[in-house]
Short mmCIF file of C-alpha atoms in Angstrom, two decimals:
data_model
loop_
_atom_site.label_atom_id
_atom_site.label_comp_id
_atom_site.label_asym_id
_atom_site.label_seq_id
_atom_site.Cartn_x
_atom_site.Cartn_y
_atom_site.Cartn_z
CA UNK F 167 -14.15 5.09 7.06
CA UNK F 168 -15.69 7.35 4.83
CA UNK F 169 -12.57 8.84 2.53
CA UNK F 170 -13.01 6.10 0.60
CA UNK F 171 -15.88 7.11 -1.16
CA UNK F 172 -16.30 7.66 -5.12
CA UNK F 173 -17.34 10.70 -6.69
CA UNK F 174 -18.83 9.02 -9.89
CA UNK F 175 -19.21 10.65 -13.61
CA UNK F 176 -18.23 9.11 -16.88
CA UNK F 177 -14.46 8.34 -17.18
CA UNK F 178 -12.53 6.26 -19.01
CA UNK F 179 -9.48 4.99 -16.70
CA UNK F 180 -6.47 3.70 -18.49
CA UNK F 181 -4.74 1.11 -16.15
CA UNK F 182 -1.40 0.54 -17.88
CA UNK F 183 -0.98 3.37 -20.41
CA UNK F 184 -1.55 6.49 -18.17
CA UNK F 185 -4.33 8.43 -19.99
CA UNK F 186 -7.73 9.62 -19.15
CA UNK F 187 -10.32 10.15 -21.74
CA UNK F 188 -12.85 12.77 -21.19
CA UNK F 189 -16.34 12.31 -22.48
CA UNK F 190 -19.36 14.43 -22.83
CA UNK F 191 -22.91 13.48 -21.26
CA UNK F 192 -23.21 11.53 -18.60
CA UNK F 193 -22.12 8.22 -20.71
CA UNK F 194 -19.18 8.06 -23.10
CA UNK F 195 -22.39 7.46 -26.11
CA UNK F 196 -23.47 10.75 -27.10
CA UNK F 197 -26.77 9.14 -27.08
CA UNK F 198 -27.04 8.17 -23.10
CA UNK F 199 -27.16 4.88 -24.33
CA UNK F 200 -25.56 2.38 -20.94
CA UNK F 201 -24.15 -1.00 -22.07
CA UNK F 202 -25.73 -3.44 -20.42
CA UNK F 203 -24.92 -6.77 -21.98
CA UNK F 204 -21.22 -8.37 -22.80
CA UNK F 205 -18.86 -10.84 -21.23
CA UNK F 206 -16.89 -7.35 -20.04
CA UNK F 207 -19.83 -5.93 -18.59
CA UNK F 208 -20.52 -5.65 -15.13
CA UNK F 209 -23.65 -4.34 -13.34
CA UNK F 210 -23.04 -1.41 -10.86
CA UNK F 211 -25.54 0.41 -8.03
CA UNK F 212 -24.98 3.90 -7.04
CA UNK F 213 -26.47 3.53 -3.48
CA UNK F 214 -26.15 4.10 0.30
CA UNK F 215 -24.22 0.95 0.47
CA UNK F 216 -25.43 -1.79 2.66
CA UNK F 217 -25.73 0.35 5.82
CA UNK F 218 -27.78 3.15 3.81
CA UNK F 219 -24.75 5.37 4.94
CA UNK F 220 -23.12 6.67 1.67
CA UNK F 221 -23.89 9.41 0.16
CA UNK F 222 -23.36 8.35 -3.06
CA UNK F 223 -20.91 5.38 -4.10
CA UNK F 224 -21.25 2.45 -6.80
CA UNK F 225 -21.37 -1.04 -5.99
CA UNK F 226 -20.80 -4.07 -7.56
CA UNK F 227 -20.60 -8.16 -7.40
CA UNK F 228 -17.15 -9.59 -7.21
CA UNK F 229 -16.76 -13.83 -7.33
CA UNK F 230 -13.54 -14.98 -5.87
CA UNK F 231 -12.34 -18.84 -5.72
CA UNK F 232 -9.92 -21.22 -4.61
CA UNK F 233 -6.96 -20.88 -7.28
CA UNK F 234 -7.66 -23.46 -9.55
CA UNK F 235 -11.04 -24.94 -7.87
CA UNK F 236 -14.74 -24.39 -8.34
CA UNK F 237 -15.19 -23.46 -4.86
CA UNK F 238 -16.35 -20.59 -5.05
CA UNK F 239 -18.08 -17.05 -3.55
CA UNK F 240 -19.76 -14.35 -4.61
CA UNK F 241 -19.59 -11.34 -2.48
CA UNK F 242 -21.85 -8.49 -3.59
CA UNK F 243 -21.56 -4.90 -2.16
CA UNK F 244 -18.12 -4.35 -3.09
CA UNK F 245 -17.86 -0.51 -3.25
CA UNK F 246 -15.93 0.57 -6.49
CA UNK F 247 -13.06 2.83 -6.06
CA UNK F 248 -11.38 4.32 -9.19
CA UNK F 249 -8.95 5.98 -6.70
CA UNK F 250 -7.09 2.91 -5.68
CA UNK F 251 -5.61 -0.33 -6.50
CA UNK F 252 -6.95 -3.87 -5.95
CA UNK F 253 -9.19 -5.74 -4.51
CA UNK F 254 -9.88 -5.84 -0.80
CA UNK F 255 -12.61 -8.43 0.90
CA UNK F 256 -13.67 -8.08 4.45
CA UNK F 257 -13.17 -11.60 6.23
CA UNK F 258 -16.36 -11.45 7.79
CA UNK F 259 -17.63 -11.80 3.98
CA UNK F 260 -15.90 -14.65 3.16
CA UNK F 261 -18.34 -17.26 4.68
CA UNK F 262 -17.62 -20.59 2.20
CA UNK F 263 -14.33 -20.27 0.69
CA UNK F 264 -10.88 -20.27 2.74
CA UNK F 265 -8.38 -18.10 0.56
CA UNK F 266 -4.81 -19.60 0.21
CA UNK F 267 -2.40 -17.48 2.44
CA UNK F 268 0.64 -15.73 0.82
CA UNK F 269 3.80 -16.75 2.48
CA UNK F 270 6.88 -14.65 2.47
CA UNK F 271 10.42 -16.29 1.05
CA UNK F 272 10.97 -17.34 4.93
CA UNK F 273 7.92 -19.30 5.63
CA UNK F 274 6.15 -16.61 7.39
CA UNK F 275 2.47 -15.42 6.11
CA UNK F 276 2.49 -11.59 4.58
CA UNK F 277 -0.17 -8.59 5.62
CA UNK F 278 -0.48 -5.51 4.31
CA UNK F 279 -1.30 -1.89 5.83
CA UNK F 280 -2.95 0.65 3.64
CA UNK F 281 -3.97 3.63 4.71
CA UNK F 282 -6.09 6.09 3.22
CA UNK F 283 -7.49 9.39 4.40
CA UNK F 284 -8.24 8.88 7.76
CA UNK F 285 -8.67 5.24 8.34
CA UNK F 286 -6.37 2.08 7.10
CA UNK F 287 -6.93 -1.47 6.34
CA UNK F 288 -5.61 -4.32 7.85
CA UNK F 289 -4.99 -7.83 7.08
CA UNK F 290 -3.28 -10.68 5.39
CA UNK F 291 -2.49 -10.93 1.48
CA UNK F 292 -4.03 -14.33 0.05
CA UNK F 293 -4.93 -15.47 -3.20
CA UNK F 294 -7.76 -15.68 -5.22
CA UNK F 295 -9.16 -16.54 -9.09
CA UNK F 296 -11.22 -13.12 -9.35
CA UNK F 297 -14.08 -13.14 -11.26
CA UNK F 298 -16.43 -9.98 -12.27
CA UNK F 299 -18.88 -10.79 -14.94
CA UNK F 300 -17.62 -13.04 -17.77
CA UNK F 301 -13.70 -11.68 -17.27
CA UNK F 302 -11.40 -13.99 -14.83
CA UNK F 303 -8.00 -13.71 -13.50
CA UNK F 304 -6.11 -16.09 -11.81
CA UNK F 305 -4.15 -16.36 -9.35
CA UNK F 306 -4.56 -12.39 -8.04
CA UNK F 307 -3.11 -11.42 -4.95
CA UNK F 308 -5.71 -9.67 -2.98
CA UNK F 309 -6.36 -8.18 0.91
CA UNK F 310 -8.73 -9.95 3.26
CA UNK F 311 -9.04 -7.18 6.22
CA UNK F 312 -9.17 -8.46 9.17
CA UNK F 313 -7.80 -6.82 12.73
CA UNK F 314 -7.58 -10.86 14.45
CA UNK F 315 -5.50 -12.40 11.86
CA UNK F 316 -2.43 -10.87 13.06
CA UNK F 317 -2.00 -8.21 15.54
CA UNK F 318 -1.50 -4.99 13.35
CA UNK F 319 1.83 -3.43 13.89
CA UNK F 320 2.36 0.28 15.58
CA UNK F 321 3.71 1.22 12.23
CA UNK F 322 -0.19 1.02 10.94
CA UNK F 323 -2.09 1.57 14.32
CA UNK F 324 -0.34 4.71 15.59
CA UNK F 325 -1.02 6.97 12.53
CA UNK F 326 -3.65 7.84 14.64
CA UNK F 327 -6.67 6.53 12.15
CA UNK F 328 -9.19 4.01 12.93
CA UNK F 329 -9.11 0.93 10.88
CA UNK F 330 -11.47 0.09 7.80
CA UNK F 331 -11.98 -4.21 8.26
CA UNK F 332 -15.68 -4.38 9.51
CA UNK F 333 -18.84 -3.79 7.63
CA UNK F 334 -19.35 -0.72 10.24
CA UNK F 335 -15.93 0.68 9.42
CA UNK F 336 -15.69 0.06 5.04
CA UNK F 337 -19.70 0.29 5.07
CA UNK F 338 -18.95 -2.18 2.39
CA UNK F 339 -18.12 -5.86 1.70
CA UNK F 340 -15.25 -5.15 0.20
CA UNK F 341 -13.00 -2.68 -1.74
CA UNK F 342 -12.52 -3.23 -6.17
CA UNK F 343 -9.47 -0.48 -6.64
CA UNK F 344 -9.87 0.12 -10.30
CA UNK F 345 -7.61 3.10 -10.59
CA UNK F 346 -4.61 3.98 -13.09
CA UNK F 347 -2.30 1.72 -11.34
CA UNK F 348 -1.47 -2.19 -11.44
CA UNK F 349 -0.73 -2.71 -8.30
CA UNK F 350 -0.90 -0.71 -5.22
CA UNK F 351 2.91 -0.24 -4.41
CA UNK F 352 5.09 -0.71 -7.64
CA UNK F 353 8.44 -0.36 -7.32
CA UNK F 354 8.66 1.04 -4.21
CA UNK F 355 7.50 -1.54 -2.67
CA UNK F 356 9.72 -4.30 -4.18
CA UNK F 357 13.15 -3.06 -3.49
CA UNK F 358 12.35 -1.08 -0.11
CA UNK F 359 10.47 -1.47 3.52
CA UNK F 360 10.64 2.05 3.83
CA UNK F 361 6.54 2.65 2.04
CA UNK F 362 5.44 0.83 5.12
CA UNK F 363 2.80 -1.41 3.26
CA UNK F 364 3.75 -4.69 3.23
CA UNK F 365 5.03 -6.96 6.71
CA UNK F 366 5.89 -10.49 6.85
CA UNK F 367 4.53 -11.95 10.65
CA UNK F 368 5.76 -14.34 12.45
CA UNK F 369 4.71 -15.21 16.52
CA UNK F 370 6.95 -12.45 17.75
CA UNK F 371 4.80 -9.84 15.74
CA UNK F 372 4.70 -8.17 12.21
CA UNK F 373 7.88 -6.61 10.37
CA UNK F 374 8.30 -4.86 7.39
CA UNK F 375 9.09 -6.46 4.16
CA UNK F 376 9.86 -6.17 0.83
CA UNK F 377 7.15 -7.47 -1.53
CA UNK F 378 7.79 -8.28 -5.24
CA UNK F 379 5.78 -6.33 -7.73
CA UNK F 380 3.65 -9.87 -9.18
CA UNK F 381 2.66 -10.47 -5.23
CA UNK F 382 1.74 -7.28 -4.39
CA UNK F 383 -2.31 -6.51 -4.16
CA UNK F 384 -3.14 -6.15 -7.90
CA UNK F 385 -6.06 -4.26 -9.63
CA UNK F 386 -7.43 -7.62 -10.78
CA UNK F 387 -8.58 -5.97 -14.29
CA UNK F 388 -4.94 -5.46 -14.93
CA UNK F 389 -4.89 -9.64 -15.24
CA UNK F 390 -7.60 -10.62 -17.03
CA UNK F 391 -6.57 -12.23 -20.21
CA UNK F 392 -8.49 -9.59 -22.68
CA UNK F 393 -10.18 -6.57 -21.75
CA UNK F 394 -7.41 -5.41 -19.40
CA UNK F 395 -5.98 -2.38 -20.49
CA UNK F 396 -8.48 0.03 -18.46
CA UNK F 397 -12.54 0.16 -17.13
CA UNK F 398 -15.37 2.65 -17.96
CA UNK F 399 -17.68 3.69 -15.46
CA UNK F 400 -21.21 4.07 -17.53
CA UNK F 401 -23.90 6.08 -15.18
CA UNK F 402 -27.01 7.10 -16.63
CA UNK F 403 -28.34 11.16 -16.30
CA UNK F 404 -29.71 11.86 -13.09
CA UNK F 405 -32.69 13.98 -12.51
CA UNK F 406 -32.53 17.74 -10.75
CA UNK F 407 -33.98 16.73 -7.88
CA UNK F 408 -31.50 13.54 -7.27
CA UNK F 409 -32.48 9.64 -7.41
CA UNK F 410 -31.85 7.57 -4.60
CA UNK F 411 -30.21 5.01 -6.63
CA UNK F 412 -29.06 4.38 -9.91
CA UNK F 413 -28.02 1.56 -12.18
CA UNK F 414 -25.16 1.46 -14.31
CA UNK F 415 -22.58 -0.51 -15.75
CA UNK F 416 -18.32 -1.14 -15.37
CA UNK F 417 -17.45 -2.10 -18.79
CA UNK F 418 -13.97 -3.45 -18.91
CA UNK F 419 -11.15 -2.90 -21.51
CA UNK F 420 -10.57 0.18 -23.72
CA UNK F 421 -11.17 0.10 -27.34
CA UNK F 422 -11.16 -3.82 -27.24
CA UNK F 423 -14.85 -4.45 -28.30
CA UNK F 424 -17.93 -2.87 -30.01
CA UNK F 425 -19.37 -1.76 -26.55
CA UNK F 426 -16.00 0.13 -25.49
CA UNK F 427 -14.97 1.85 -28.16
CA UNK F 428 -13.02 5.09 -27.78
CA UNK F 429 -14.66 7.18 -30.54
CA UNK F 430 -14.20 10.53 -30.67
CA UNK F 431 -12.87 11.07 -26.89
CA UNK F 432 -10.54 13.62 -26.25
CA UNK F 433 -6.93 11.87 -24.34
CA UNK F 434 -5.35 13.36 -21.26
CA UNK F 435 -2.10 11.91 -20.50
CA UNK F 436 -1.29 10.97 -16.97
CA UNK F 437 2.42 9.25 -16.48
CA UNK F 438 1.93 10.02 -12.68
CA UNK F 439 -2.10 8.55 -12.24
CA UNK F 440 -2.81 12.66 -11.83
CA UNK F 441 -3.20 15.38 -14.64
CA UNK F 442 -3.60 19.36 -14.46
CA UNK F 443 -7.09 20.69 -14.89
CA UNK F 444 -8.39 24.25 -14.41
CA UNK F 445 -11.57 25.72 -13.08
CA UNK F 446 -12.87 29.45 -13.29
CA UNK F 447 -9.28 30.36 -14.62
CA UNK F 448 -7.12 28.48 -11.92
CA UNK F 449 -4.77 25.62 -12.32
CA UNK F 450 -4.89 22.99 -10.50
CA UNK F 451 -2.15 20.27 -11.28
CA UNK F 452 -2.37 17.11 -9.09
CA UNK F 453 -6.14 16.41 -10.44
#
């Protein structure tokens, strides 16, 4: 599955409010200058990815626990995606920890199909304390992808797309959705089976379901405690002839410390997660 795959340069993305902020250089400091250090600073790697078979997409270290335990696991290679929402682990990655299972109101454990450009990802929604860098949430619904947990329904499987739940599929660990949404369905989602995304499964196979908006697969920035009213994506200039990685930094929270200040960024607003740019005199709304 290569459609998920970021096109990185230096945004600002707003996860509650709707707005992006555009910035000049290739950091939001007129000076290049890359924060490194800060309890809402996380390190990044624009790389190949563990397989070496990305072109170009950033990476980063995500720690997830048992709610309310110390048993914990870090699982690094986690490909950043500021085009969707939440966080999505491959089971193969989760060696030590075994992730509470979310339950729908009759007993029976909820998955969730996503699909993106030409692949999907399948699995069950459990629950995890999130942690990336010195910022936690609790309690976050996320997606462990797996195509054994329960047998994925035609409604997901006959789109025709191949799934996204191994390391050869994702080319990742996992999946941080850091994009202008909370969570990855909304409304929709809560009062209708009709999106698709959500099933509850019990033996005699997976059915739709409705999902409530605080159990649905949440962008686990939009629950930290501070900090969690957008990210910035802080990637250092890049030489003509190309680098074949770079480090940078996901800074967490807009305008809430000294290191994420907006300054003197220009504000686009974008009530729908999209806004209209234009290039060589043609409009292009949707961007």
């Amino acid at each position: 599955m290569r459609d998920i795959r970021i096109f990185l340069f230096s945004l600002m993305a707003c996860l509650m409010c709707g707005f992006l902020i555009a910035c000049g250089g290739s950091s939001r400091h007129s000076t290049n200058v890359i924060s490194t250090s800060g309890t809402n600073v996380a390190a990044i790697s624009v790389n190949g990815g563990p397989l070496s078979d990305y072109p170009d997409a950033a990476f980063v270290s995500v720690t997830v626990c048992v709610p309310g335990t110390s048993n914990c696991q870090t699982i690094d290679n986690v490909l950043v995606d500021t085009g969707s929402f939440g966080l999505r682990i491959l089971s193969s990655a989760l060696t030590t920890v075994s992730l509470p299972q979310q339950n729908a109101a009759d007993g029976n454990p909820v998955a969730e199909c996503l699909t993106f450009l030409d692949s999907y990802t399948w699995g069950p929604v459990q629950t995890a304390d999130v942690q990336i860098a010195g910022e936690k949430a609790s309690s976050v619904p996320i997606q462990v992808l797996s195509d054994t947990a329960f047998p994925a329904p035609s409604q997901c499987t006959s789109s025709g797309f191949g799934s996204a739940d191994t390391l050869n599929s994702l080319g990742a660990n996992g999946l941080l959705g850091v994009g202008l949404a909370a969570q990855d369905c909304g409304d929709q989602c809560a009062t209708s089976t009709s999106p698709g995304l959500y099933f509850k499964c019990p033996s005699s196979g997976c059915v739709p379901t409705v999902e409530a908006l605080a159990a649905q697969v949440i962008n686990p920035v939009a629950l930290f405690s501070t900090d969690n009213n957008g990210v910035i994506v802080e990637l250092p200039a890049v030489s003509s002839n190309g680098e074949a990685s770079v480090s940078g930094s996901l800074v967490f929270g807009i305008g809430t410390q000294s290191n994420n200040g907006m300054g003197s960024a220009t504000v686009y607003t974008a009530p729908d997660g999209s806004f209209t740019t234009s290039y060589n005199g043609q409009s292009y709304p949707g961007s």
